[in-house]
């Protein structure tokens, strides 16, 4: 089934306008979703609206309430909410153009594909898209989606354009309240140099297919095994916990191994262990070889 547009209207640049449609660029259709089931009957549970004193009530008789303090609400009817609802002009009017680098990534939110709606405005759409592409700019505009006005960023993408809603100022937390408590540390040049080499070993192109959702895959495997009737499943492997106290030693080992699993370099083969000396006949077990102690000069503490 072809996707349905979530918005239809016009894109306007000064006196040039064209009909367009917006389609969500993401979908949750491929995620695993669950229903609450009564295992005794196999029936799906139906949620009911219950008043602690009056019992079950009809949803159509309910109104929305804004809590101003505990157990005290300001009641608002649908008519009152409609009175302050922004009427969509069905027009995305470009207000200004900026460099994409001026918009911090933290502001970007939900993406939509913009396509021309019909052949009538195809030429105007192509002119706006091409001009933006050659100028290397991102357009800022306002759009009413689901009764809320959003500032959006518009940029060329393929033969169409990408419209991304931007988060509002009141949605953002003050980063100093969270990041400001991180203590400053002294620059440790040798450690940073090794870390930079590890980064160079692990650099490569971004491939979204390589970053699969392992929990989602485990869920699907579990469901498939239950459907086959064996009642089994799979369990995601716990994350590896390396208890490394010496940061410098950890960095050196990472560098020697090519930066880890994701690195472009190849890990060096582990040195073959020397065969242990034969134990005297009276002893049943051989004594494990003692680990070589690191030289004092190679051990450093991580900068505080």
mmCIF file of C-alpha atoms in Angstrom:
data_model
loop_
_atom_site.group_PDB
_atom_site.id
_atom_site.type_symbol
_atom_site.label_atom_id
_atom_site.label_comp_id
_atom_site.label_asym_id
_atom_site.label_seq_id
_atom_site.Cartn_x
_atom_site.Cartn_y
_atom_site.Cartn_z
ATOM 1 C CA UNK A 1 0.000 0.000 0.000
ATOM 2 C CA UNK A 2 1.356 3.402 -0.995
ATOM 3 C CA UNK A 3 2.010 5.745 1.934
ATOM 4 C CA UNK A 4 -0.441 8.553 2.503
ATOM 5 C CA UNK A 5 0.765 12.137 2.820
ATOM 6 C CA UNK A 6 0.579 13.604 6.301
ATOM 7 C CA UNK A 7 0.229 17.161 4.963
ATOM 8 C CA UNK A 8 -0.820 18.809 1.718
ATOM 9 C CA UNK A 9 -0.474 22.468 0.805
ATOM 10 C CA UNK A 10 1.802 24.901 -1.004
ATOM 11 C CA UNK A 11 5.475 25.801 -0.822
ATOM 12 C CA UNK A 12 5.999 29.500 -1.402
ATOM 13 C CA UNK A 13 9.175 31.432 -2.177
ATOM 14 C CA UNK A 14 8.352 35.131 -2.597
ATOM 15 C CA UNK A 15 5.850 35.166 -5.493
ATOM 16 C CA UNK A 16 6.583 31.603 -6.633
ATOM 17 C CA UNK A 17 4.350 28.861 -5.216
ATOM 18 C CA UNK A 18 3.722 25.206 -5.964
ATOM 19 C CA UNK A 19 1.515 22.455 -4.495
ATOM 20 C CA UNK A 20 3.454 19.956 -2.357
ATOM 21 C CA UNK A 21 2.892 16.938 -0.126
ATOM 22 C CA UNK A 22 4.765 15.816 2.976
ATOM 23 C CA UNK A 23 5.431 12.178 3.825
ATOM 24 C CA UNK A 24 7.035 11.025 7.102
ATOM 25 C CA UNK A 25 10.608 9.937 6.396
ATOM 26 C CA UNK A 26 10.562 7.416 9.272
ATOM 27 C CA UNK A 27 8.218 4.610 10.256
ATOM 28 C CA UNK A 28 7.567 2.490 13.327
ATOM 29 C CA UNK A 29 5.772 -0.198 11.301
ATOM 30 C CA UNK A 30 8.776 -2.529 11.400
ATOM 31 C CA UNK A 31 9.159 -2.439 15.176
ATOM 32 C CA UNK A 32 7.909 -5.251 17.394
ATOM 33 C CA UNK A 33 4.705 -4.224 19.172
ATOM 34 C CA UNK A 34 2.841 -6.079 21.903
ATOM 35 C CA UNK A 35 -0.754 -6.303 23.129
ATOM 36 C CA UNK A 36 -1.801 -7.195 26.665
ATOM 37 C CA UNK A 37 -3.358 -10.675 26.616
ATOM 38 C CA UNK A 38 -5.159 -12.663 29.308
ATOM 39 C CA UNK A 39 -3.276 -16.004 29.191
ATOM 40 C CA UNK A 40 -6.269 -17.831 30.689
ATOM 41 C CA UNK A 41 -8.567 -16.946 27.768
ATOM 42 C CA UNK A 42 -6.255 -15.690 25.047
ATOM 43 C CA UNK A 43 -8.321 -12.530 24.780
ATOM 44 C CA UNK A 44 -6.810 -9.121 24.250
ATOM 45 C CA UNK A 45 -7.383 -6.818 27.214
ATOM 46 C CA UNK A 46 -9.702 -3.871 26.626
ATOM 47 C CA UNK A 47 -8.824 -0.713 28.484
ATOM 48 C CA UNK A 48 -11.650 0.992 30.351
ATOM 49 C CA UNK A 49 -12.007 4.554 31.637
ATOM 50 C CA UNK A 50 -12.630 4.259 35.359
ATOM 51 C CA UNK A 51 -13.476 6.961 37.879
ATOM 52 C CA UNK A 52 -12.382 5.842 41.385
ATOM 53 C CA UNK A 53 -15.743 7.006 42.807
ATOM 54 C CA UNK A 54 -18.234 6.816 39.910
ATOM 55 C CA UNK A 55 -16.889 3.657 38.296
ATOM 56 C CA UNK A 56 -16.743 3.218 34.503
ATOM 57 C CA UNK A 57 -17.502 6.356 32.477
ATOM 58 C CA UNK A 58 -17.901 6.994 28.759
ATOM 59 C CA UNK A 59 -14.853 8.451 27.073
ATOM 60 C CA UNK A 60 -17.009 10.898 25.108
ATOM 61 C CA UNK A 61 -18.146 12.501 28.383
ATOM 62 C CA UNK A 62 -14.599 13.329 29.496
ATOM 63 C CA UNK A 63 -12.781 16.635 29.140
ATOM 64 C CA UNK A 64 -9.101 17.543 29.317
ATOM 65 C CA UNK A 65 -7.611 18.973 32.498
ATOM 66 C CA UNK A 66 -4.392 20.850 33.193
ATOM 67 C CA UNK A 67 -2.972 20.164 36.649
ATOM 68 C CA UNK A 68 -2.037 23.432 38.362
ATOM 69 C CA UNK A 69 -1.316 21.702 41.663
ATOM 70 C CA UNK A 70 -1.797 18.221 43.077
ATOM 71 C CA UNK A 71 -5.398 17.034 42.530
ATOM 72 C CA UNK A 72 -6.456 20.469 41.222
ATOM 73 C CA UNK A 73 -7.092 20.826 37.508
ATOM 74 C CA UNK A 74 -8.259 23.534 35.113
ATOM 75 C CA UNK A 75 -10.868 21.907 32.871
ATOM 76 C CA UNK A 76 -10.901 22.668 29.143
ATOM 77 C CA UNK A 77 -13.544 21.596 26.659
ATOM 78 C CA UNK A 78 -12.872 20.691 23.041
ATOM 79 C CA UNK A 79 -14.522 23.953 21.943
ATOM 80 C CA UNK A 80 -12.221 26.007 24.160
ATOM 81 C CA UNK A 81 -9.167 24.206 22.836
ATOM 82 C CA UNK A 82 -10.309 24.783 19.250
ATOM 83 C CA UNK A 83 -10.624 28.501 19.923
ATOM 84 C CA UNK A 84 -6.845 28.831 20.403
ATOM 85 C CA UNK A 85 -5.869 26.308 17.763
ATOM 86 C CA UNK A 86 -3.791 27.737 14.949
ATOM 87 C CA UNK A 87 -5.525 27.504 11.614
ATOM 88 C CA UNK A 88 -3.241 26.013 9.034
ATOM 89 C CA UNK A 89 -2.887 28.304 6.032
ATOM 90 C CA UNK A 90 -1.773 25.249 4.094
ATOM 91 C CA UNK A 91 1.208 27.266 2.990
ATOM 92 C CA UNK A 92 4.867 26.781 3.857
ATOM 93 C CA UNK A 93 6.196 30.272 3.278
ATOM 94 C CA UNK A 94 9.981 30.473 3.306
ATOM 95 C CA UNK A 95 11.099 33.254 5.648
ATOM 96 C CA UNK A 96 14.897 33.127 5.358
ATOM 97 C CA UNK A 97 17.900 31.090 4.240
ATOM 98 C CA UNK A 98 20.811 30.010 6.438
ATOM 99 C CA UNK A 99 23.861 27.772 6.263
ATOM 100 C CA UNK A 100 23.155 24.262 7.531
ATOM 101 C CA UNK A 101 26.189 24.546 9.804
ATOM 102 C CA UNK A 102 24.445 27.361 11.704
ATOM 103 C CA UNK A 103 21.782 24.956 13.003
ATOM 104 C CA UNK A 104 23.144 22.857 15.858
ATOM 105 C CA UNK A 105 22.223 19.169 15.494
ATOM 106 C CA UNK A 106 20.458 19.260 18.852
ATOM 107 C CA UNK A 107 17.646 21.321 17.272
ATOM 108 C CA UNK A 108 16.810 18.838 14.478
ATOM 109 C CA UNK A 109 13.766 16.667 15.178
ATOM 110 C CA UNK A 110 11.396 14.812 12.796
ATOM 111 C CA UNK A 111 12.108 14.481 9.046
ATOM 112 C CA UNK A 112 9.560 14.538 6.208
ATOM 113 C CA UNK A 113 9.989 14.049 2.480
ATOM 114 C CA UNK A 114 8.564 16.891 0.378
ATOM 115 C CA UNK A 115 7.408 16.073 -3.147
ATOM 116 C CA UNK A 116 5.480 18.046 -5.787
ATOM 117 C CA UNK A 117 1.746 17.375 -5.577
ATOM 118 C CA UNK A 118 0.696 16.846 -9.164
ATOM 119 C CA UNK A 119 2.226 18.052 -12.425
ATOM 120 C CA UNK A 120 0.855 21.595 -12.268
ATOM 121 C CA UNK A 121 3.575 22.910 -9.960
ATOM 122 C CA UNK A 122 6.406 20.616 -11.013
ATOM 123 C CA UNK A 123 8.367 23.360 -12.802
ATOM 124 C CA UNK A 124 8.105 25.784 -9.871
ATOM 125 C CA UNK A 125 9.129 23.045 -7.434
ATOM 126 C CA UNK A 126 12.145 22.189 -9.579
ATOM 127 C CA UNK A 127 13.211 25.845 -9.794
ATOM 128 C CA UNK A 128 13.051 26.333 -6.002
ATOM 129 C CA UNK A 129 14.852 23.060 -5.289
ATOM 130 C CA UNK A 130 17.620 23.662 -7.830
ATOM 131 C CA UNK A 131 18.178 27.266 -6.725
ATOM 132 C CA UNK A 132 18.512 26.146 -3.093
ATOM 133 C CA UNK A 133 20.900 23.363 -4.068
ATOM 134 C CA UNK A 134 23.168 25.677 -6.041
ATOM 135 C CA UNK A 135 23.107 28.309 -3.296
ATOM 136 C CA UNK A 136 23.994 25.673 -0.692
ATOM 137 C CA UNK A 137 21.449 27.061 1.768
ATOM 138 C CA UNK A 138 18.778 25.680 4.073
ATOM 139 C CA UNK A 139 15.371 27.393 4.113
ATOM 140 C CA UNK A 140 13.528 28.191 7.346
ATOM 141 C CA UNK A 141 9.738 28.329 7.391
ATOM 142 C CA UNK A 142 6.724 27.707 9.636
ATOM 143 C CA UNK A 143 4.323 24.815 9.360
ATOM 144 C CA UNK A 144 1.217 23.819 11.313
ATOM 145 C CA UNK A 145 1.259 20.079 12.015
ATOM 146 C CA UNK A 146 -1.385 18.453 14.231
ATOM 147 C CA UNK A 147 -2.582 21.850 15.525
ATOM 148 C CA UNK A 148 0.937 22.940 16.580
ATOM 149 C CA UNK A 149 3.090 25.420 14.718
ATOM 150 C CA UNK A 150 6.591 24.221 14.022
ATOM 151 C CA UNK A 151 9.644 25.918 12.595
ATOM 152 C CA UNK A 152 11.011 23.694 9.835
ATOM 153 C CA UNK A 153 14.255 23.472 7.893
ATOM 154 C CA UNK A 154 13.975 22.680 4.183
ATOM 155 C CA UNK A 155 16.860 21.346 2.120
ATOM 156 C CA UNK A 156 17.229 19.664 -1.274
ATOM 157 C CA UNK A 157 17.433 15.863 -1.195
ATOM 158 C CA UNK A 158 17.586 13.794 -4.345
ATOM 159 C CA UNK A 159 14.871 14.907 -6.758
ATOM 160 C CA UNK A 160 12.777 16.205 -3.867
ATOM 161 C CA UNK A 161 13.381 18.007 -0.597
ATOM 162 C CA UNK A 162 13.672 17.128 3.055
ATOM 163 C CA UNK A 163 11.612 19.042 5.616
ATOM 164 C CA UNK A 164 12.789 18.631 9.214
ATOM 165 C CA UNK A 165 10.929 20.058 12.185
ATOM 166 C CA UNK A 166 13.107 21.966 14.622
ATOM 167 C CA UNK A 167 12.662 21.745 18.368
ATOM 168 C CA UNK A 168 11.316 24.815 20.129
ATOM 169 C CA UNK A 169 13.331 26.738 22.692
ATOM 170 C CA UNK A 170 11.094 25.635 25.585
ATOM 171 C CA UNK A 171 11.828 21.988 24.745
ATOM 172 C CA UNK A 172 15.547 22.369 25.344
ATOM 173 C CA UNK A 173 17.295 21.934 28.673
ATOM 174 C CA UNK A 174 20.078 24.221 29.791
ATOM 175 C CA UNK A 175 23.160 22.167 29.018
ATOM 176 C CA UNK A 176 25.164 23.892 31.754
ATOM 177 C CA UNK A 177 22.863 22.350 34.364
ATOM 178 C CA UNK A 178 24.034 18.913 33.223
ATOM 179 C CA UNK A 179 27.411 19.380 31.551
ATOM 180 C CA UNK A 180 28.636 22.118 33.872
ATOM 181 C CA UNK A 181 29.329 19.657 36.693
ATOM 182 C CA UNK A 182 31.937 17.744 34.693
ATOM 183 C CA UNK A 183 35.278 18.520 36.353
ATOM 184 C CA UNK A 184 38.056 19.886 34.184
ATOM 185 C CA UNK A 185 41.128 17.717 33.686
ATOM 186 C CA UNK A 186 44.704 18.317 32.707
ATOM 187 C CA UNK A 187 45.710 17.555 29.151
ATOM 188 C CA UNK A 188 47.662 14.313 28.960
ATOM 189 C CA UNK A 189 49.462 14.547 25.614
ATOM 190 C CA UNK A 190 50.796 10.932 25.432
ATOM 191 C CA UNK A 191 47.380 9.408 26.136
ATOM 192 C CA UNK A 192 45.616 11.753 23.718
ATOM 193 C CA UNK A 193 48.156 10.888 21.007
ATOM 194 C CA UNK A 194 47.453 7.179 21.394
ATOM 195 C CA UNK A 195 43.673 7.818 21.452
ATOM 196 C CA UNK A 196 43.981 9.791 18.189
ATOM 197 C CA UNK A 197 45.801 6.851 16.583
ATOM 198 C CA UNK A 198 42.992 4.523 17.677
ATOM 199 C CA UNK A 199 40.462 6.941 16.137
ATOM 200 C CA UNK A 200 42.430 6.894 12.878
ATOM 201 C CA UNK A 201 42.388 3.067 12.881
ATOM 202 C CA UNK A 202 38.627 2.933 13.366
ATOM 203 C CA UNK A 203 37.596 5.627 10.917
ATOM 204 C CA UNK A 204 35.439 4.649 7.955
ATOM 205 C CA UNK A 205 32.202 5.441 6.113
ATOM 206 C CA UNK A 206 28.871 5.500 7.918
ATOM 207 C CA UNK A 207 26.831 2.397 7.092
ATOM 208 C CA UNK A 208 23.449 2.362 8.877
ATOM 209 C CA UNK A 209 23.017 -1.327 8.028
ATOM 210 C CA UNK A 210 25.981 -2.121 10.268
ATOM 211 C CA UNK A 211 24.236 -0.651 13.307
ATOM 212 C CA UNK A 212 21.311 -3.023 13.610
ATOM 213 C CA UNK A 213 18.999 -3.156 16.613
ATOM 214 C CA UNK A 214 20.201 -6.320 18.347
ATOM 215 C CA UNK A 215 17.373 -6.210 20.884
ATOM 216 C CA UNK A 216 14.801 -6.064 18.072
ATOM 217 C CA UNK A 217 16.468 -9.020 16.366
ATOM 218 C CA UNK A 218 16.511 -10.976 19.629
ATOM 219 C CA UNK A 219 12.801 -10.269 20.118
ATOM 220 C CA UNK A 220 11.963 -11.501 16.613
ATOM 221 C CA UNK A 221 14.055 -14.639 17.118
ATOM 222 C CA UNK A 222 12.316 -15.288 20.442
ATOM 223 C CA UNK A 223 8.868 -14.842 18.842
ATOM 224 C CA UNK A 224 9.825 -17.122 15.939
ATOM 225 C CA UNK A 225 11.046 -19.859 18.298
ATOM 226 C CA UNK A 226 7.833 -19.631 20.338
ATOM 227 C CA UNK A 227 5.761 -19.764 17.148
ATOM 228 C CA UNK A 228 7.591 -22.940 16.095
ATOM 229 C CA UNK A 229 6.467 -24.514 19.347
ATOM 230 C CA UNK A 230 9.796 -25.166 21.040
ATOM 231 C CA UNK A 231 9.118 -22.527 23.675
ATOM 232 C CA UNK A 232 12.706 -21.399 23.558
ATOM 233 C CA UNK A 233 14.301 -18.102 22.676
ATOM 234 C CA UNK A 234 17.501 -16.195 22.550
ATOM 235 C CA UNK A 235 19.233 -14.000 25.026
ATOM 236 C CA UNK A 236 21.335 -11.029 24.035
ATOM 237 C CA UNK A 237 24.938 -11.406 25.117
ATOM 238 C CA UNK A 238 25.819 -9.159 28.068
ATOM 239 C CA UNK A 239 28.217 -6.323 27.325
ATOM 240 C CA UNK A 240 31.858 -7.105 27.894
ATOM 241 C CA UNK A 241 33.262 -5.606 31.045
ATOM 242 C CA UNK A 242 36.989 -4.945 30.900
ATOM 243 C CA UNK A 243 38.235 -4.141 34.367
ATOM 244 C CA UNK A 244 41.278 -2.148 33.290
ATOM 245 C CA UNK A 245 42.696 0.112 35.943
ATOM 246 C CA UNK A 246 45.611 1.580 33.990
ATOM 247 C CA UNK A 247 44.242 3.907 31.291
ATOM 248 C CA UNK A 248 47.566 4.168 29.453
ATOM 249 C CA UNK A 249 47.863 0.381 29.300
ATOM 250 C CA UNK A 250 44.273 0.120 28.016
ATOM 251 C CA UNK A 251 45.002 2.655 25.274
ATOM 252 C CA UNK A 252 48.154 0.833 24.225
ATOM 253 C CA UNK A 253 46.377 -2.521 24.112
ATOM 254 C CA UNK A 254 43.577 -0.994 22.040
ATOM 255 C CA UNK A 255 46.102 0.455 19.613
ATOM 256 C CA UNK A 256 47.890 -2.887 19.279
ATOM 257 C CA UNK A 257 44.577 -4.626 18.547
ATOM 258 C CA UNK A 258 43.664 -2.207 15.807
ATOM 259 C CA UNK A 259 41.160 -0.206 17.845
ATOM 260 C CA UNK A 260 38.762 -3.057 18.616
ATOM 261 C CA UNK A 261 36.125 -4.879 16.557
ATOM 262 C CA UNK A 262 34.996 -1.805 14.666
ATOM 263 C CA UNK A 263 38.498 -0.713 13.669
ATOM 264 C CA UNK A 264 39.833 -0.735 10.164
ATOM 265 C CA UNK A 265 43.174 -2.163 11.300
ATOM 266 C CA UNK A 266 43.778 -5.815 11.908
ATOM 267 C CA UNK A 267 44.348 -7.077 15.405
ATOM 268 C CA UNK A 268 47.730 -8.541 16.055
ATOM 269 C CA UNK A 269 47.707 -12.297 16.656
ATOM 270 C CA UNK A 270 48.095 -13.236 20.280
ATOM 271 C CA UNK A 271 51.496 -14.524 21.229
ATOM 272 C CA UNK A 272 51.600 -18.275 21.635
ATOM 273 C CA UNK A 273 51.942 -19.354 25.218
ATOM 274 C CA UNK A 274 55.109 -21.234 26.062
ATOM 275 C CA UNK A 275 54.480 -24.791 27.231
ATOM 276 C CA UNK A 276 54.681 -25.026 30.978
ATOM 277 C CA UNK A 277 57.580 -26.958 32.467
ATOM 278 C CA UNK A 278 56.744 -30.487 33.494
ATOM 279 C CA UNK A 279 55.839 -30.740 37.176
ATOM 280 C CA UNK A 280 57.489 -33.266 39.489
ATOM 281 C CA UNK A 281 55.807 -36.629 39.586
ATOM 282 C CA UNK A 282 54.531 -36.033 43.126
ATOM 283 C CA UNK A 283 52.431 -33.070 42.005
ATOM 284 C CA UNK A 284 49.264 -33.640 39.976
ATOM 285 C CA UNK A 285 48.872 -30.132 38.535
ATOM 286 C CA UNK A 286 51.345 -27.802 36.889
ATOM 287 C CA UNK A 287 51.811 -24.349 38.302
ATOM 288 C CA UNK A 288 50.542 -21.616 35.930
ATOM 289 C CA UNK A 289 53.170 -19.342 34.477
ATOM 290 C CA UNK A 290 53.424 -16.048 36.372
ATOM 291 C CA UNK A 291 52.304 -12.956 34.468
ATOM 292 C CA UNK A 292 55.009 -10.451 33.677
ATOM 293 C CA UNK A 293 54.654 -7.340 35.784
ATOM 294 C CA UNK A 294 54.524 -4.081 33.834
ATOM 295 C CA UNK A 295 57.496 -1.813 34.188
ATOM 296 C CA UNK A 296 56.895 1.087 36.572
ATOM 297 C CA UNK A 297 57.812 3.601 33.859
ATOM 298 C CA UNK A 298 54.894 2.473 31.668
ATOM 299 C CA UNK A 299 52.196 2.916 34.292
ATOM 300 C CA UNK A 300 50.569 6.284 34.624
ATOM 301 C CA UNK A 301 47.444 7.471 36.248
ATOM 302 C CA UNK A 302 44.672 8.975 34.169
ATOM 303 C CA UNK A 303 44.423 12.752 34.482
ATOM 304 C CA UNK A 304 41.889 13.649 37.161
#
